[in-house]
Amino acid sequence: MSTARYVLRRVVWTVFAAYLVLTGAFLLFVFTPDATEQVTVRFYGLQQALSAYDGPQLGAALFERYVSFLVGYLTLDLGTTMRGEPVADAIARTAPITLTYVVPGILLGNLLGVAAGHVAGMVRGKTDALVSTLSYVGNGVPAFFLGEFAVATFITQLSWYETYYDSRFELLSADNLVSLTLPAAVVAVNILAVQARQSRAQTVEFADAEFVKTFRAGGARLRDQSRHVLRNAALPLLSLFVTETLTILFISIVVVELVFRVPGLGQLTYDAIVRQDLPLILATTLIPVFVGLLGNLAQDVAAALLDPRTEQHT
């Protein structure tokens, strides 16, 4: 199978999986007691549901409502929140704030984690013991504890920040960017611990492989050995990036944003759950699912490009 055909097949599967997710979400809310009318009215807005749709959303056939639901998500017409704001606008308003600290946190955590774990696996000894210990500790420390510790230390005690995120200022203003450094650091620490542990494990596995031993016996320098080991460990680490990183990310951002008072996507999700704002809950909980599907697609494509043998086993 050619790489292009493999990628096309993965794209088709991703689209089909997204369709199944939307269908499942629709059926779940439709057949939940007392949820049908709430979802319909809040999803489309009361006036729109009663006049523009002329009834099909409130009492027409299930199929018409299903088609309208799918079309709404395909066109990003995600309905209206309880406060009258379009759901798509609420997400567009808060997502950039979350991305501003999450993206640097992910990049920093992965780079430092892979580097630390790789060095520990290649050098062994005290360095290995130190990195292993720190990674185990980092895996066991919850995000809320790290966040509260950072607030108590850097904000309360050291007064590094005078205020939290201030919505009156622009996102990229100096004050708001500074206020997002601690949330980014908490995300980075969580990811760093996971990546360091896995990177060390993969490095140790490949460092003891026969081809590396042969390479070492031929007088290869540690740097050259390291390059060969890291090249072979790239695919498992790439897989971890998509799975573990996304899992940690979407569990952590709600906690991080509550602790640091960041009005981002995590805070929006929490507020929607507290208010039982069903269209907003549905949209914000589906975002991680779609990001996960796209992440898995990107992982498969990258794996096929890095190692063409991947497509032969799929």
PDB file of C-alpha atoms in Angstrom:
ATOM      1  CA  MET A   1       0.000   0.000   0.000  1.00  0.00           C
ATOM      2  CA  SER A   2       1.381   3.402  -0.978  1.00  0.00           C
ATOM      3  CA  THR A   3       1.833   6.111   1.622  1.00  0.00           C
ATOM      4  CA  ALA A   4      -0.750   8.339  -0.109  1.00  0.00           C
ATOM      5  CA  ARG A   5      -3.350   5.574  -0.070  1.00  0.00           C
ATOM      6  CA  TYR A   6      -2.620   4.813   3.575  1.00  0.00           C
ATOM      7  CA  VAL A   7      -3.032   8.484   4.539  1.00  0.00           C
ATOM      8  CA  LEU A   8      -6.289   8.719   2.569  1.00  0.00           C
ATOM      9  CA  ARG A   9      -7.631   5.650   4.358  1.00  0.00           C
ATOM     10  CA  ARG A  10      -6.764   7.142   7.736  1.00  0.00           C
ATOM     11  CA  VAL A  11      -8.467  10.432   6.809  1.00  0.00           C
ATOM     12  CA  VAL A  12     -11.644   8.585   5.779  1.00  0.00           C
ATOM     13  CA  TRP A  13     -11.607   6.612   9.020  1.00  0.00           C
ATOM     14  CA  THR A  14     -11.170   9.808  11.059  1.00  0.00           C
ATOM     15  CA  VAL A  15     -14.140  11.452   9.341  1.00  0.00           C
ATOM     16  CA  PHE A  16     -16.254   8.345   9.935  1.00  0.00           C
ATOM     17  CA  ALA A  17     -15.217   8.233  13.601  1.00  0.00           C
ATOM     18  CA  ALA A  18     -16.184  11.906  14.018  1.00  0.00           C
ATOM     19  CA  TYR A  19     -19.574  11.112  12.475  1.00  0.00           C
ATOM     20  CA  LEU A  20     -20.082   8.271  14.951  1.00  0.00           C
ATOM     21  CA  VAL A  21     -19.156  10.560  17.852  1.00  0.00           C
ATOM     22  CA  LEU A  22     -21.688  13.185  16.784  1.00  0.00           C
ATOM     23  CA  THR A  23     -24.352  10.549  16.266  1.00  0.00           C
ATOM     24  CA  GLY A  24     -23.722   9.096  19.701  1.00  0.00           C
ATOM     25  CA  ALA A  25     -23.863  12.539  21.302  1.00  0.00           C
ATOM     26  CA  PHE A  26     -27.155  13.310  19.564  1.00  0.00           C
ATOM     27  CA  LEU A  27     -28.774  10.045  20.640  1.00  0.00           C
ATOM     28  CA  LEU A  28     -27.520  10.443  24.200  1.00  0.00           C
ATOM     29  CA  PHE A  29     -29.085  13.869  24.631  1.00  0.00           C
ATOM     30  CA  VAL A  30     -32.265  13.085  22.719  1.00  0.00           C
ATOM     31  CA  PHE A  31     -33.085  10.011  24.777  1.00  0.00           C
ATOM     32  CA  THR A  32     -32.071  11.526  28.110  1.00  0.00           C
ATOM     33  CA  PRO A  33     -35.209  12.295  30.158  1.00  0.00           C
ATOM     34  CA  ASP A  34     -36.191  15.990  30.110  1.00  0.00           C
ATOM     35  CA  ALA A  35     -33.139  16.859  28.007  1.00  0.00           C
ATOM     36  CA  THR A  36     -34.716  16.893  24.553  1.00  0.00           C
ATOM     37  CA  GLU A  37     -36.578  20.174  24.879  1.00  0.00           C
ATOM     38  CA  GLN A  38     -33.732  21.857  26.749  1.00  0.00           C
ATOM     39  CA  VAL A  39     -31.173  20.892  24.133  1.00  0.00           C
ATOM     40  CA  THR A  40     -33.466  21.906  21.303  1.00  0.00           C
ATOM     41  CA  VAL A  41     -34.403  25.300  22.706  1.00  0.00           C
ATOM     42  CA  ARG A  42     -30.912  26.203  23.948  1.00  0.00           C
ATOM     43  CA  PHE A  43     -29.158  24.747  20.936  1.00  0.00           C
ATOM     44  CA  TYR A  44     -31.070  26.823  18.444  1.00  0.00           C
ATOM     45  CA  GLY A  45     -32.286  29.650  20.649  1.00  0.00           C
ATOM     46  CA  LEU A  46     -35.924  30.020  21.676  1.00  0.00           C
ATOM     47  CA  GLN A  47     -36.971  32.421  18.922  1.00  0.00           C
ATOM     48  CA  GLN A  48     -35.137  30.466  16.230  1.00  0.00           C
ATOM     49  CA  ALA A  49     -36.579  27.181  17.426  1.00  0.00           C
ATOM     50  CA  LEU A  50     -40.145  28.470  17.506  1.00  0.00           C
ATOM     51  CA  SER A  51     -40.189  30.585  14.351  1.00  0.00           C
ATOM     52  CA  ALA A  52     -37.342  30.007  11.895  1.00  0.00           C
ATOM     53  CA  TYR A  53     -37.514  26.235  12.189  1.00  0.00           C
ATOM     54  CA  ASP A  54     -41.301  26.247  12.345  1.00  0.00           C
ATOM     55  CA  GLY A  55     -41.502  23.366  14.733  1.00  0.00           C
ATOM     56  CA  PRO A  56     -39.292  20.583  13.344  1.00  0.00           C
ATOM     57  CA  GLN A  57     -36.843  20.870  16.217  1.00  0.00           C
ATOM     58  CA  LEU A  58     -39.490  20.611  18.914  1.00  0.00           C
ATOM     59  CA  GLY A  59     -41.881  18.062  17.539  1.00  0.00           C
ATOM     60  CA  ALA A  60     -40.926  16.858  14.093  1.00  0.00           C
ATOM     61  CA  ALA A  61     -39.415  13.571  13.050  1.00  0.00           C
ATOM     62  CA  LEU A  62     -36.270  12.423  14.782  1.00  0.00           C
ATOM     63  CA  PHE A  63     -34.444  12.217  11.468  1.00  0.00           C
ATOM     64  CA  GLU A  64     -35.014  15.915  10.704  1.00  0.00           C
ATOM     65  CA  ARG A  65     -33.641  16.892  14.088  1.00  0.00           C
ATOM     66  CA  TYR A  66     -30.687  14.564  13.560  1.00  0.00           C
ATOM     67  CA  VAL A  67     -29.844  16.078  10.179  1.00  0.00           C
ATOM     68  CA  SER A  68     -30.201  19.593  11.555  1.00  0.00           C
ATOM     69  CA  PHE A  69     -27.886  18.683  14.452  1.00  0.00           C
ATOM     70  CA  LEU A  70     -25.195  17.353  12.097  1.00  0.00           C
ATOM     71  CA  VAL A  71     -25.483  20.360   9.784  1.00  0.00           C
ATOM     72  CA  GLY A  72     -25.167  22.673  12.784  1.00  0.00           C
ATOM     73  CA  TYR A  73     -21.867  21.129  13.812  1.00  0.00           C
ATOM     74  CA  LEU A  74     -20.559  20.977  10.264  1.00  0.00           C
ATOM     75  CA  THR A  75     -21.258  24.684   9.815  1.00  0.00           C
ATOM     76  CA  LEU A  76     -20.102  25.552  13.371  1.00  0.00           C
ATOM     77  CA  ASP A  77     -23.628  26.702  14.247  1.00  0.00           C
ATOM     78  CA  LEU A  78     -23.380  25.199  17.726  1.00  0.00           C
ATOM     79  CA  GLY A  79     -26.408  26.907  19.199  1.00  0.00           C
ATOM     80  CA  THR A  80     -26.773  29.489  21.930  1.00  0.00           C
ATOM     81  CA  THR A  81     -25.726  29.475  25.561  1.00  0.00           C
ATOM     82  CA  MET A  82     -28.126  30.190  28.418  1.00  0.00           C
ATOM     83  CA  ARG A  83     -26.784  33.757  28.437  1.00  0.00           C
ATOM     84  CA  GLY A  84     -27.736  34.261  24.794  1.00  0.00           C
ATOM     85  CA  GLU A  85     -24.200  34.113  23.383  1.00  0.00           C
ATOM     86  CA  PRO A  86     -23.548  31.832  20.395  1.00  0.00           C
ATOM     87  CA  VAL A  87     -21.617  28.773  21.588  1.00  0.00           C
ATOM     88  CA  ALA A  88     -19.116  29.157  18.737  1.00  0.00           C
ATOM     89  CA  ASP A  89     -18.417  32.746  19.840  1.00  0.00           C
ATOM     90  CA  ALA A  90     -17.887  31.662  23.456  1.00  0.00           C
ATOM     91  CA  ILE A  91     -15.365  29.032  22.356  1.00  0.00           C
ATOM     92  CA  ALA A  92     -13.646  31.437  19.957  1.00  0.00           C
ATOM     93  CA  ARG A  93     -13.351  33.977  22.790  1.00  0.00           C
ATOM     94  CA  THR A  94     -11.822  31.600  25.352  1.00  0.00           C
ATOM     95  CA  ALA A  95      -9.804  29.111  23.268  1.00  0.00           C
ATOM     96  CA  PRO A  96      -7.010  31.589  22.328  1.00  0.00           C
ATOM     97  CA  ILE A  97      -6.399  32.279  26.027  1.00  0.00           C
ATOM     98  CA  THR A  98      -5.999  28.570  26.740  1.00  0.00           C
ATOM     99  CA  LEU A  99      -3.788  28.005  23.700  1.00  0.00           C
ATOM    100  CA  THR A 100      -1.507  30.879  24.718  1.00  0.00           C
ATOM    101  CA  TYR A 101      -0.246  28.994  27.778  1.00  0.00           C
ATOM    102  CA  VAL A 102      -0.990  25.396  26.743  1.00  0.00           C
ATOM    103  CA  VAL A 103       1.044  25.316  23.515  1.00  0.00           C
ATOM    104  CA  PRO A 104       4.286  26.570  25.136  1.00  0.00           C
ATOM    105  CA  GLY A 105       3.664  24.231  28.072  1.00  0.00           C
ATOM    106  CA  ILE A 106       3.264  21.226  25.777  1.00  0.00           C
ATOM    107  CA  LEU A 107       6.343  22.045  23.719  1.00  0.00           C
ATOM    108  CA  LEU A 108       8.523  22.761  26.744  1.00  0.00           C
ATOM    109  CA  GLY A 109       7.315  19.703  28.652  1.00  0.00           C
ATOM    110  CA  ASN A 110       7.873  17.337  25.745  1.00  0.00           C
ATOM    111  CA  LEU A 111      11.281  18.708  24.784  1.00  0.00           C
ATOM    112  CA  LEU A 112      12.636  18.680  28.336  1.00  0.00           C
ATOM    113  CA  GLY A 113      11.017  15.353  29.150  1.00  0.00           C
ATOM    114  CA  VAL A 114      12.400  13.555  26.090  1.00  0.00           C
ATOM    115  CA  ALA A 115      15.838  15.100  26.610  1.00  0.00           C
ATOM    116  CA  ALA A 116      16.000  14.259  30.338  1.00  0.00           C
ATOM    117  CA  GLY A 117      14.761  10.698  29.872  1.00  0.00           C
ATOM    118  CA  HIS A 118      17.087  10.079  26.947  1.00  0.00           C
ATOM    119  CA  VAL A 119      20.141  11.324  28.803  1.00  0.00           C
ATOM    120  CA  ALA A 120      19.217   9.248  31.852  1.00  0.00           C
ATOM    121  CA  GLY A 121      18.790   6.123  29.740  1.00  0.00           C
ATOM    122  CA  MET A 122      22.085   6.594  27.937  1.00  0.00           C
ATOM    123  CA  VAL A 123      24.271   7.650  30.877  1.00  0.00           C
ATOM    124  CA  ARG A 124      22.673   5.575  33.668  1.00  0.00           C
ATOM    125  CA  GLY A 125      24.157   5.838  37.151  1.00  0.00           C
ATOM    126  CA  LYS A 126      23.227   8.766  39.409  1.00  0.00           C
ATOM    127  CA  THR A 127      21.698  10.749  36.547  1.00  0.00           C
ATOM    128  CA  ASP A 128      19.364   7.866  35.775  1.00  0.00           C
ATOM    129  CA  ALA A 129      18.360   7.514  39.436  1.00  0.00           C
ATOM    130  CA  LEU A 130      17.694  11.243  39.776  1.00  0.00           C
ATOM    131  CA  VAL A 131      15.568  11.514  36.632  1.00  0.00           C
ATOM    132  CA  SER A 132      13.645   8.340  37.514  1.00  0.00           C
ATOM    133  CA  THR A 133      12.881   9.614  41.014  1.00  0.00           C
ATOM    134  CA  LEU A 134      11.766  13.043  39.820  1.00  0.00           C
ATOM    135  CA  SER A 135       9.596  11.556  37.070  1.00  0.00           C
ATOM    136  CA  TYR A 136       7.829   9.244  39.533  1.00  0.00           C
ATOM    137  CA  VAL A 137       7.240  12.155  41.904  1.00  0.00           C
ATOM    138  CA  GLY A 138       6.014  14.350  39.059  1.00  0.00           C
ATOM    139  CA  ASN A 139       3.579  11.661  37.900  1.00  0.00           C
ATOM    140  CA  GLY A 140       2.134  11.387  41.378  1.00  0.00           C
ATOM    141  CA  VAL A 141       1.612  15.105  42.052  1.00  0.00           C
ATOM    142  CA  PRO A 142      -1.866  16.318  40.969  1.00  0.00           C
ATOM    143  CA  ALA A 143      -2.173  19.433  38.837  1.00  0.00           C
ATOM    144  CA  PHE A 144      -4.246  21.250  41.465  1.00  0.00           C
ATOM    145  CA  PHE A 145      -1.488  20.731  44.058  1.00  0.00           C
ATOM    146  CA  LEU A 146       1.148  22.121  41.703  1.00  0.00           C
ATOM    147  CA  GLY A 147      -1.105  25.036  40.915  1.00  0.00           C
ATOM    148  CA  GLU A 148      -1.869  25.854  44.544  1.00  0.00           C
ATOM    149  CA  PHE A 149       1.810  25.500  45.430  1.00  0.00           C
ATOM    150  CA  ALA A 150       2.754  27.895  42.614  1.00  0.00           C
ATOM    151  CA  VAL A 151       0.116  30.413  43.746  1.00  0.00           C
ATOM    152  CA  ALA A 152       1.233  30.238  47.383  1.00  0.00           C
ATOM    153  CA  THR A 153       4.906  30.518  46.495  1.00  0.00           C
ATOM    154  CA  PHE A 154       5.180  32.885  43.550  1.00  0.00           C
ATOM    155  CA  ILE A 155       2.079  35.024  43.988  1.00  0.00           C
ATOM    156  CA  THR A 156       1.368  35.127  47.722  1.00  0.00           C
ATOM    157  CA  GLN A 157       4.858  34.834  49.224  1.00  0.00           C
ATOM    158  CA  LEU A 158       7.211  36.232  46.586  1.00  0.00           C
ATOM    159  CA  SER A 159       4.673  38.646  45.015  1.00  0.00           C
ATOM    160  CA  TRP A 160       5.951  37.957  41.497  1.00  0.00           C
ATOM    161  CA  TYR A 161       2.479  38.839  40.263  1.00  0.00           C
ATOM    162  CA  GLU A 162       0.340  41.735  41.380  1.00  0.00           C
ATOM    163  CA  THR A 163      -2.810  40.409  39.687  1.00  0.00           C
ATOM    164  CA  TYR A 164      -4.181  37.369  37.916  1.00  0.00           C
ATOM    165  CA  TYR A 165      -5.296  37.408  34.280  1.00  0.00           C
ATOM    166  CA  ASP A 166      -7.167  40.653  33.609  1.00  0.00           C
ATOM    167  CA  SER A 167      -9.821  40.477  30.883  1.00  0.00           C
ATOM    168  CA  ARG A 168      -9.777  44.266  30.554  1.00  0.00           C
ATOM    169  CA  PHE A 169      -6.392  44.035  28.837  1.00  0.00           C
ATOM    170  CA  GLU A 170      -5.491  42.415  25.538  1.00  0.00           C
ATOM    171  CA  LEU A 171      -4.486  38.765  25.566  1.00  0.00           C
ATOM    172  CA  LEU A 172      -0.967  39.572  24.359  1.00  0.00           C
ATOM    173  CA  SER A 173      -0.443  42.448  26.772  1.00  0.00           C
ATOM    174  CA  ALA A 174       2.640  42.193  28.978  1.00  0.00           C
ATOM    175  CA  ASP A 175       0.640  41.767  32.199  1.00  0.00           C
ATOM    176  CA  ASN A 176      -1.533  38.963  30.851  1.00  0.00           C
ATOM    177  CA  LEU A 177       1.367  37.125  29.233  1.00  0.00           C
ATOM    178  CA  VAL A 178       3.257  37.209  32.525  1.00  0.00           C
ATOM    179  CA  SER A 179       0.178  35.919  34.364  1.00  0.00           C
ATOM    180  CA  LEU A 180       0.055  32.906  32.024  1.00  0.00           C
ATOM    181  CA  THR A 181       3.624  31.768  32.686  1.00  0.00           C
ATOM    182  CA  LEU A 182       2.741  29.807  35.827  1.00  0.00           C
ATOM    183  CA  PRO A 183      -0.169  27.941  34.156  1.00  0.00           C
ATOM    184  CA  ALA A 184       2.200  27.074  31.293  1.00  0.00           C
ATOM    185  CA  ALA A 185       4.789  25.854  33.806  1.00  0.00           C
ATOM    186  CA  VAL A 186       2.257  23.578  35.549  1.00  0.00           C
ATOM    187  CA  VAL A 187       1.234  22.036  32.219  1.00  0.00           C
ATOM    188  CA  ALA A 188       4.895  21.595  31.271  1.00  0.00           C
ATOM    189  CA  VAL A 189       5.770  19.872  34.575  1.00  0.00           C
ATOM    190  CA  ASN A 190       2.915  17.376  34.222  1.00  0.00           C
ATOM    191  CA  ILE A 191       3.906  16.479  30.672  1.00  0.00           C
ATOM    192  CA  LEU A 192       7.638  16.507  31.442  1.00  0.00           C
ATOM    193  CA  ALA A 193       7.245  13.842  34.122  1.00  0.00           C
ATOM    194  CA  VAL A 194       5.366  11.478  31.809  1.00  0.00           C
ATOM    195  CA  GLN A 195       7.680  12.007  28.852  1.00  0.00           C
ATOM    196  CA  ALA A 196      10.844  11.658  30.930  1.00  0.00           C
ATOM    197  CA  ARG A 197       9.707   8.310  32.287  1.00  0.00           C
ATOM    198  CA  GLN A 198       8.691   6.950  28.893  1.00  0.00           C
ATOM    199  CA  SER A 199      11.712   8.401  27.100  1.00  0.00           C
ATOM    200  CA  ARG A 200      14.031   6.737  29.606  1.00  0.00           C
ATOM    201  CA  ALA A 201      12.249   3.390  29.211  1.00  0.00           C
ATOM    202  CA  GLN A 202      12.456   3.513  25.402  1.00  0.00           C
ATOM    203  CA  THR A 203      16.091   4.621  25.510  1.00  0.00           C
ATOM    204  CA  VAL A 204      17.094   1.787  27.829  1.00  0.00           C
ATOM    205  CA  GLU A 205      15.284  -0.720  25.627  1.00  0.00           C
ATOM    206  CA  PHE A 206      17.013   0.361  22.427  1.00  0.00           C
ATOM    207  CA  ALA A 207      20.372   1.092  24.070  1.00  0.00           C
ATOM    208  CA  ASP A 208      20.600  -2.596  25.000  1.00  0.00           C
ATOM    209  CA  ALA A 209      19.582  -3.780  21.518  1.00  0.00           C
ATOM    210  CA  GLU A 210      22.064  -5.827  19.500  1.00  0.00           C
ATOM    211  CA  PHE A 211      22.520  -3.244  16.756  1.00  0.00           C
ATOM    212  CA  VAL A 212      23.511  -0.602  19.315  1.00  0.00           C
ATOM    213  CA  LYS A 213      25.887  -2.995  21.084  1.00  0.00           C
ATOM    214  CA  THR A 214      27.528  -3.726  17.721  1.00  0.00           C
ATOM    215  CA  PHE A 215      27.700  -0.035  16.982  1.00  0.00           C
ATOM    216  CA  ARG A 216      29.252   0.601  20.411  1.00  0.00           C
ATOM    217  CA  ALA A 217      31.773  -2.221  19.983  1.00  0.00           C
ATOM    218  CA  GLY A 218      32.950  -0.577  16.772  1.00  0.00           C
ATOM    219  CA  GLY A 219      34.095   2.454  18.753  1.00  0.00           C
ATOM    220  CA  ALA A 220      31.121   4.731  18.098  1.00  0.00           C
ATOM    221  CA  ARG A 221      30.928   7.834  20.250  1.00  0.00           C
ATOM    222  CA  LEU A 222      28.149   8.250  22.790  1.00  0.00           C
ATOM    223  CA  ARG A 223      26.670  11.061  20.699  1.00  0.00           C
ATOM    224  CA  ASP A 224      26.390   8.796  17.648  1.00  0.00           C
ATOM    225  CA  GLN A 225      24.894   5.997  19.731  1.00  0.00           C
ATOM    226  CA  SER A 226      22.417   8.455  21.164  1.00  0.00           C
ATOM    227  CA  ARG A 227      21.323   9.552  17.711  1.00  0.00           C
ATOM    228  CA  HIS A 228      20.603   5.984  16.604  1.00  0.00           C
ATOM    229  CA  VAL A 229      18.725   5.145  19.790  1.00  0.00           C
ATOM    230  CA  LEU A 230      16.606   8.295  19.614  1.00  0.00           C
ATOM    231  CA  ARG A 231      15.747   7.654  15.970  1.00  0.00           C
ATOM    232  CA  ASN A 232      14.372   4.207  16.836  1.00  0.00           C
ATOM    233  CA  ALA A 233      12.535   5.496  19.910  1.00  0.00           C
ATOM    234  CA  ALA A 234      10.845   8.273  17.929  1.00  0.00           C
ATOM    235  CA  LEU A 235       7.712   6.314  16.986  1.00  0.00           C
ATOM    236  CA  PRO A 236       6.829   5.130  20.525  1.00  0.00           C
ATOM    237  CA  LEU A 237       7.451   8.622  21.870  1.00  0.00           C
ATOM    238  CA  LEU A 238       5.299  10.112  19.124  1.00  0.00           C
ATOM    239  CA  SER A 239       2.484   7.793  20.119  1.00  0.00           C
ATOM    240  CA  LEU A 240       2.863   8.869  23.731  1.00  0.00           C
ATOM    241  CA  PHE A 241       2.742  12.524  22.696  1.00  0.00           C
ATOM    242  CA  VAL A 242      -0.730  12.040  21.216  1.00  0.00           C
ATOM    243  CA  THR A 243      -2.209   9.806  23.918  1.00  0.00           C
ATOM    244  CA  GLU A 244      -0.723  10.803  27.256  1.00  0.00           C
ATOM    245  CA  THR A 245      -0.281  14.468  26.407  1.00  0.00           C
ATOM    246  CA  LEU A 246      -3.912  14.925  25.367  1.00  0.00           C
ATOM    247  CA  THR A 247      -5.137  12.998  28.401  1.00  0.00           C
ATOM    248  CA  ILE A 248      -3.117  15.100  30.813  1.00  0.00           C
ATOM    249  CA  LEU A 249      -3.928  18.269  28.934  1.00  0.00           C
ATOM    250  CA  PHE A 250      -7.714  18.042  29.024  1.00  0.00           C
ATOM    251  CA  ILE A 251      -7.787  16.853  32.622  1.00  0.00           C
ATOM    252  CA  SER A 252      -5.411  19.571  33.750  1.00  0.00           C
ATOM    253  CA  ILE A 253      -6.668  22.696  32.006  1.00  0.00           C
ATOM    254  CA  VAL A 254      -9.908  22.881  33.975  1.00  0.00           C
ATOM    255  CA  VAL A 255      -8.016  22.618  37.270  1.00  0.00           C
ATOM    256  CA  VAL A 256      -5.243  24.971  36.154  1.00  0.00           C
ATOM    257  CA  GLU A 257      -7.670  27.647  34.995  1.00  0.00           C
ATOM    258  CA  LEU A 258      -9.703  27.465  38.192  1.00  0.00           C
ATOM    259  CA  VAL A 259      -6.597  27.786  40.356  1.00  0.00           C
ATOM    260  CA  PHE A 260      -5.065  30.645  38.352  1.00  0.00           C
ATOM    261  CA  ARG A 261      -8.403  32.296  37.466  1.00  0.00           C
ATOM    262  CA  VAL A 262      -7.754  32.062  33.740  1.00  0.00           C
ATOM    263  CA  PRO A 263     -10.934  32.740  31.699  1.00  0.00           C
ATOM    264  CA  GLY A 264     -10.089  30.098  29.121  1.00  0.00           C
ATOM    265  CA  LEU A 265     -11.689  26.976  27.716  1.00  0.00           C
ATOM    266  CA  GLY A 266     -11.341  25.018  30.959  1.00  0.00           C
ATOM    267  CA  GLN A 267     -13.108  27.738  32.935  1.00  0.00           C
ATOM    268  CA  LEU A 268     -15.811  27.893  30.246  1.00  0.00           C
ATOM    269  CA  THR A 269     -16.373  24.137  30.532  1.00  0.00           C
ATOM    270  CA  TYR A 270     -16.597  24.299  34.315  1.00  0.00           C
ATOM    271  CA  ASP A 271     -19.071  27.188  34.244  1.00  0.00           C
ATOM    272  CA  ALA A 272     -21.206  25.352  31.669  1.00  0.00           C
ATOM    273  CA  ILE A 273     -21.399  22.281  33.913  1.00  0.00           C
ATOM    274  CA  VAL A 274     -22.300  24.366  36.969  1.00  0.00           C
ATOM    275  CA  ARG A 275     -25.073  26.188  35.050  1.00  0.00           C
ATOM    276  CA  GLN A 276     -26.156  22.987  33.248  1.00  0.00           C
ATOM    277  CA  ASP A 277     -25.804  24.827  29.957  1.00  0.00           C
ATOM    278  CA  LEU A 278     -26.362  21.778  27.748  1.00  0.00           C
ATOM    279  CA  PRO A 279     -25.315  23.086  24.304  1.00  0.00           C
ATOM    280  CA  LEU A 280     -22.147  24.553  25.795  1.00  0.00           C
ATOM    281  CA  ILE A 281     -21.405  21.347  27.737  1.00  0.00           C
ATOM    282  CA  LEU A 282     -21.877  19.306  24.579  1.00  0.00           C
ATOM    283  CA  ALA A 283     -19.593  21.521  22.490  1.00  0.00           C
ATOM    284  CA  THR A 284     -16.808  21.844  25.062  1.00  0.00           C
ATOM    285  CA  THR A 285     -16.757  18.121  25.844  1.00  0.00           C
ATOM    286  CA  LEU A 286     -16.664  17.201  22.166  1.00  0.00           C
ATOM    287  CA  ILE A 287     -13.632  19.424  21.547  1.00  0.00           C
ATOM    288  CA  PRO A 288     -11.193  17.005  23.263  1.00  0.00           C
ATOM    289  CA  VAL A 289     -12.710  14.122  21.293  1.00  0.00           C
ATOM    290  CA  PHE A 290     -12.197  15.848  17.943  1.00  0.00           C
ATOM    291  CA  VAL A 291      -8.714  17.022  18.916  1.00  0.00           C
ATOM    292  CA  GLY A 292      -7.912  13.442  19.879  1.00  0.00           C
ATOM    293  CA  LEU A 293      -9.139  12.157  16.515  1.00  0.00           C
ATOM    294  CA  LEU A 294      -7.053  14.743  14.673  1.00  0.00           C
ATOM    295  CA  GLY A 295      -4.083  13.957  16.909  1.00  0.00           C
ATOM    296  CA  ASN A 296      -4.321  10.258  16.107  1.00  0.00           C
ATOM    297  CA  LEU A 297      -4.561  11.072  12.413  1.00  0.00           C
ATOM    298  CA  ALA A 298      -1.465  13.271  12.630  1.00  0.00           C
ATOM    299  CA  GLN A 299       0.313  10.512  14.555  1.00  0.00           C
ATOM    300  CA  ASP A 300      -0.503   7.915  11.885  1.00  0.00           C
ATOM    301  CA  VAL A 301       0.613  10.204   9.071  1.00  0.00           C
ATOM    302  CA  ALA A 302       3.840  11.091  10.856  1.00  0.00           C
ATOM    303  CA  ALA A 303       4.512   7.418  11.612  1.00  0.00           C
ATOM    304  CA  ALA A 304       4.042   6.508   7.944  1.00  0.00           C
ATOM    305  CA  LEU A 305       6.461   9.248   6.900  1.00  0.00           C
ATOM    306  CA  LEU A 306       9.046   8.302   9.542  1.00  0.00           C
ATOM    307  CA  ASP A 307       8.755   4.567   8.934  1.00  0.00           C
ATOM    308  CA  PRO A 308       7.030   3.411   5.699  1.00  0.00           C
ATOM    309  CA  ARG A 309       6.758  -0.084   7.193  1.00  0.00           C
ATOM    310  CA  THR A 310       4.016   1.208   9.496  1.00  0.00           C
ATOM    311  CA  GLU A 311       1.392   1.190   6.758  1.00  0.00           C
ATOM    312  CA  GLN A 312       2.129  -2.444   5.955  1.00  0.00           C
ATOM    313  CA  HIS A 313       0.989  -3.529   9.417  1.00  0.00           C
ATOM    314  CA  THR A 314      -2.236  -1.546   9.428  1.00  0.00           C
TER     315      THR A 314
END
